[in-house]
PDB file of C-alpha atoms in Angstrom:
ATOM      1  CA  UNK A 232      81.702  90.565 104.886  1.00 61.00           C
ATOM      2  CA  UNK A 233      83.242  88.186 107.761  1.00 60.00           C
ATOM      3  CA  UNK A 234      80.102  86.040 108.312  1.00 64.00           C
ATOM      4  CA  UNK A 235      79.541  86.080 104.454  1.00 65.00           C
ATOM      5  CA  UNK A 236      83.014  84.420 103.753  1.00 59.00           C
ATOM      6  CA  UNK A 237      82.817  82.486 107.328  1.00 55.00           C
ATOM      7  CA  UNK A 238      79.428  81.346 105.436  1.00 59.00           C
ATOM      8  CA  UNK A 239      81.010  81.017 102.375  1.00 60.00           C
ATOM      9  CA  UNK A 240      84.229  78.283 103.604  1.00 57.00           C
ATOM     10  CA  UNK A 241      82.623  77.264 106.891  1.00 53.00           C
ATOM     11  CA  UNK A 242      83.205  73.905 108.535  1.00 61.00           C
ATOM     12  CA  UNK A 243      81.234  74.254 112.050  1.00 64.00           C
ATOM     13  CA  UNK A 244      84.225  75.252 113.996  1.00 69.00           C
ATOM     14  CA  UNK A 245      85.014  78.084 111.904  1.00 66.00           C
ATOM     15  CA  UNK A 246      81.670  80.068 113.066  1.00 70.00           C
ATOM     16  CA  UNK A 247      82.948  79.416 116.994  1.00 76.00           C
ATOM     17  CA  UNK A 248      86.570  81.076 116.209  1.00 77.00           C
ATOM     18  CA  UNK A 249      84.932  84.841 115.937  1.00 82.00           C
ATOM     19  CA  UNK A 250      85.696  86.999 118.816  1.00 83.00           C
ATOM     20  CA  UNK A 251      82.184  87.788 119.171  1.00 87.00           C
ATOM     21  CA  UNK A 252      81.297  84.079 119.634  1.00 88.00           C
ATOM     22  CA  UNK A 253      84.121  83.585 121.869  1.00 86.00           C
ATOM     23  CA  UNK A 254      83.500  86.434 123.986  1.00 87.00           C
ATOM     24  CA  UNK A 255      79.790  86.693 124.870  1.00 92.00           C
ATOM     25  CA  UNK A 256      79.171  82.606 124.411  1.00 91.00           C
ATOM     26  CA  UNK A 257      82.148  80.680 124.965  1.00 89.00           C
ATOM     27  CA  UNK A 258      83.891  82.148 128.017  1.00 89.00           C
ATOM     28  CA  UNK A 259      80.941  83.063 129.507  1.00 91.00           C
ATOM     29  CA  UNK A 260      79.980  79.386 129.201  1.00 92.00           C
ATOM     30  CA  UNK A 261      83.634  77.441 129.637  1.00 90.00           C
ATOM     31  CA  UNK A 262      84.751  79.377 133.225  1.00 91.00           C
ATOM     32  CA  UNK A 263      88.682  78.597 134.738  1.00 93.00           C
ATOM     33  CA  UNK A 264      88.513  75.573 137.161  1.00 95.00           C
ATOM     34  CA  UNK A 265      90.163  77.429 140.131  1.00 95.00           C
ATOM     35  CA  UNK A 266      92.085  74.097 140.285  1.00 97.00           C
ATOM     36  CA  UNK A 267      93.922  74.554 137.140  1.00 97.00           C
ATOM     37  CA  UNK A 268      96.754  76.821 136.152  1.00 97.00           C
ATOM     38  CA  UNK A 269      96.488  78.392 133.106  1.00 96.00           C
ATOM     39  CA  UNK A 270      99.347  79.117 130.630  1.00 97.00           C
ATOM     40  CA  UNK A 271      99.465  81.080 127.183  1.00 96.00           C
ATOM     41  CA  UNK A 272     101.773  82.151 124.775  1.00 96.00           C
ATOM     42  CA  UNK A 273     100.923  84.419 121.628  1.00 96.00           C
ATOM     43  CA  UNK A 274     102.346  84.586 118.192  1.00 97.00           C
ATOM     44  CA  UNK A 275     103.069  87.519 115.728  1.00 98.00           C
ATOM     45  CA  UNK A 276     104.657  88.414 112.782  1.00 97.00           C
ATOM     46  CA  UNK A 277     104.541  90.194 109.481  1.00 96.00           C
ATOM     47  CA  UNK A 278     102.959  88.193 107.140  1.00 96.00           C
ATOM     48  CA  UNK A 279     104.195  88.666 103.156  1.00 96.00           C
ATOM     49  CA  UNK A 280     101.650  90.097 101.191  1.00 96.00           C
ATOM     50  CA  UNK A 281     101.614  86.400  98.850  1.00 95.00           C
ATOM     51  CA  UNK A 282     100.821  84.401 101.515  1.00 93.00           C
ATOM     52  CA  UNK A 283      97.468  82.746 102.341  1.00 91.00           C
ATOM     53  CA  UNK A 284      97.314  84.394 105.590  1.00 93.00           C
ATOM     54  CA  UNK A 285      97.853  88.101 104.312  1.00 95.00           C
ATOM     55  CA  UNK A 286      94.014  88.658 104.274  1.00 93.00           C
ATOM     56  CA  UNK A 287      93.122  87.716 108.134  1.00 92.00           C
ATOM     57  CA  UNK A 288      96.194  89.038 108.999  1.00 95.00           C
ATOM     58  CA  UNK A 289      95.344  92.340 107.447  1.00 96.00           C
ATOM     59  CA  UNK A 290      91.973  92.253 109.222  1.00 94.00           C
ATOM     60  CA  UNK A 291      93.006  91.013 112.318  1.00 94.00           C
ATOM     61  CA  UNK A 292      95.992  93.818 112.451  1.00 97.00           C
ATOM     62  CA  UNK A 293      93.193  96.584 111.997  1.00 96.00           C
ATOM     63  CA  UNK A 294      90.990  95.274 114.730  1.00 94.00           C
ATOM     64  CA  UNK A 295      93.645  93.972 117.225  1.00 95.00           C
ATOM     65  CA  UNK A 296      96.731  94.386 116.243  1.00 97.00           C
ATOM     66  CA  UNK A 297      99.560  91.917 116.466  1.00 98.00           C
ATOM     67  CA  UNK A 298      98.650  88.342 114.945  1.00 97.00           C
ATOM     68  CA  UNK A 299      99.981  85.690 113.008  1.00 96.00           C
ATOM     69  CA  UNK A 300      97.720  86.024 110.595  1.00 94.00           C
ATOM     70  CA  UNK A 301      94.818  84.038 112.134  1.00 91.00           C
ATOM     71  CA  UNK A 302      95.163  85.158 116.045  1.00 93.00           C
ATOM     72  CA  UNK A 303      95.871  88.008 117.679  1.00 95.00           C
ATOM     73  CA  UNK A 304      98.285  88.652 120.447  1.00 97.00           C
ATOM     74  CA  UNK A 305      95.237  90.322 122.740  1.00 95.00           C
ATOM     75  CA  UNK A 306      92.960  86.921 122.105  1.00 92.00           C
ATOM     76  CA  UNK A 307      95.822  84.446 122.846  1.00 93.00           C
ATOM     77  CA  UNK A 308      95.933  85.706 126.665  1.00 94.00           C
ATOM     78  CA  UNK A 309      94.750  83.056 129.251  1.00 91.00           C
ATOM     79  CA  UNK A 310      95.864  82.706 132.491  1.00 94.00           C
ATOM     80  CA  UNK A 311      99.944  83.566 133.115  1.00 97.00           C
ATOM     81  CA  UNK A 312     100.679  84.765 129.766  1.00 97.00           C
ATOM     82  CA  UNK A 313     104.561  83.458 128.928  1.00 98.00           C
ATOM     83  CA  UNK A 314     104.905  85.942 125.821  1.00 98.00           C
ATOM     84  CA  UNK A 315     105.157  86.260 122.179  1.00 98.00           C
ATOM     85  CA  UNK A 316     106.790  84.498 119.831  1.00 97.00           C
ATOM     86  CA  UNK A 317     107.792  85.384 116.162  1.00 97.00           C
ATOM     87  CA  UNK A 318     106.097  83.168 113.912  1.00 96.00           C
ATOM     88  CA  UNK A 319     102.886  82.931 112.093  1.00 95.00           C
ATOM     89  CA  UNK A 320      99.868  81.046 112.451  1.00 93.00           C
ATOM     90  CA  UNK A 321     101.099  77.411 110.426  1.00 91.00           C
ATOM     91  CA  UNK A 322     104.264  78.164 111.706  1.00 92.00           C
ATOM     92  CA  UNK A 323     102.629  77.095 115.411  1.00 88.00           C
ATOM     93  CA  UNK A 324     100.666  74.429 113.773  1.00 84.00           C
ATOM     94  CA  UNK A 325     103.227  72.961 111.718  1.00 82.00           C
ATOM     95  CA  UNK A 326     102.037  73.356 108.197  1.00 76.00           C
TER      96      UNK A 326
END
C-alpha cells in the first residue's frame, strides 16, 4: 500500500524518504565525516484525527512510534541527539 500511494503522489524525493531506502542505500552510501559533529533533535505529538497528517502519523506510530506525523522520533537520531520537541511535522517546517 506505501509504494502504491508513494507511486501514486510521488515527486522523486518522496521514494528516498522510506526507511528502507534510507537505511540499506542512503547511510550506507552518505557515511559521518569524522570531522563533523553531528546534532539532532526529534519532534512528536498527537496529531487530530482532521488533519492532513493523521494518516502517516497513524502509520508511522504503529511502526515506530513517536512522530509528528511524517517522522519518527527513532529516525530523527544523528549524532548527539538534543531531544524532542512537541510539535508536528509543518509545525518544524513552518507551514
Amino acid at each position: 500500500i506505501t509504494r502504491a500511494l508513494i507511486q501514486a503522489f510521488d515527486t522523486p524525493a518522496y521514494s528516498n524518504l522510506t526507511t528502507d531506502y534510507c537505511v540499506n542505500y542512503f547511510n550506507k552510501s552518505t557515511p559521518n565525516n569524522p570531522s563533523v559533529a553531528y546534532y539532532s533533535y526529534g519532534a512528536s505529538t498527537n496529531v487530530p484525527i482532521w488533519s492532513p497528517l493523521y494518516f502517516p502519523y497513524q502509520i508511522i506510530k504503529e511502526k515506530e512510534g513517536p512522530n509528528d506525523g511524517l517522522v519518527s522520533v527513532k529516525s530523527a537520531q544523528w549524532g548527539k541527539y538534543m531531544g524532542t520537541v512537541e510539535c508536528d511535522h509543518w509545525d518544524l517546517t513552518n507551514r
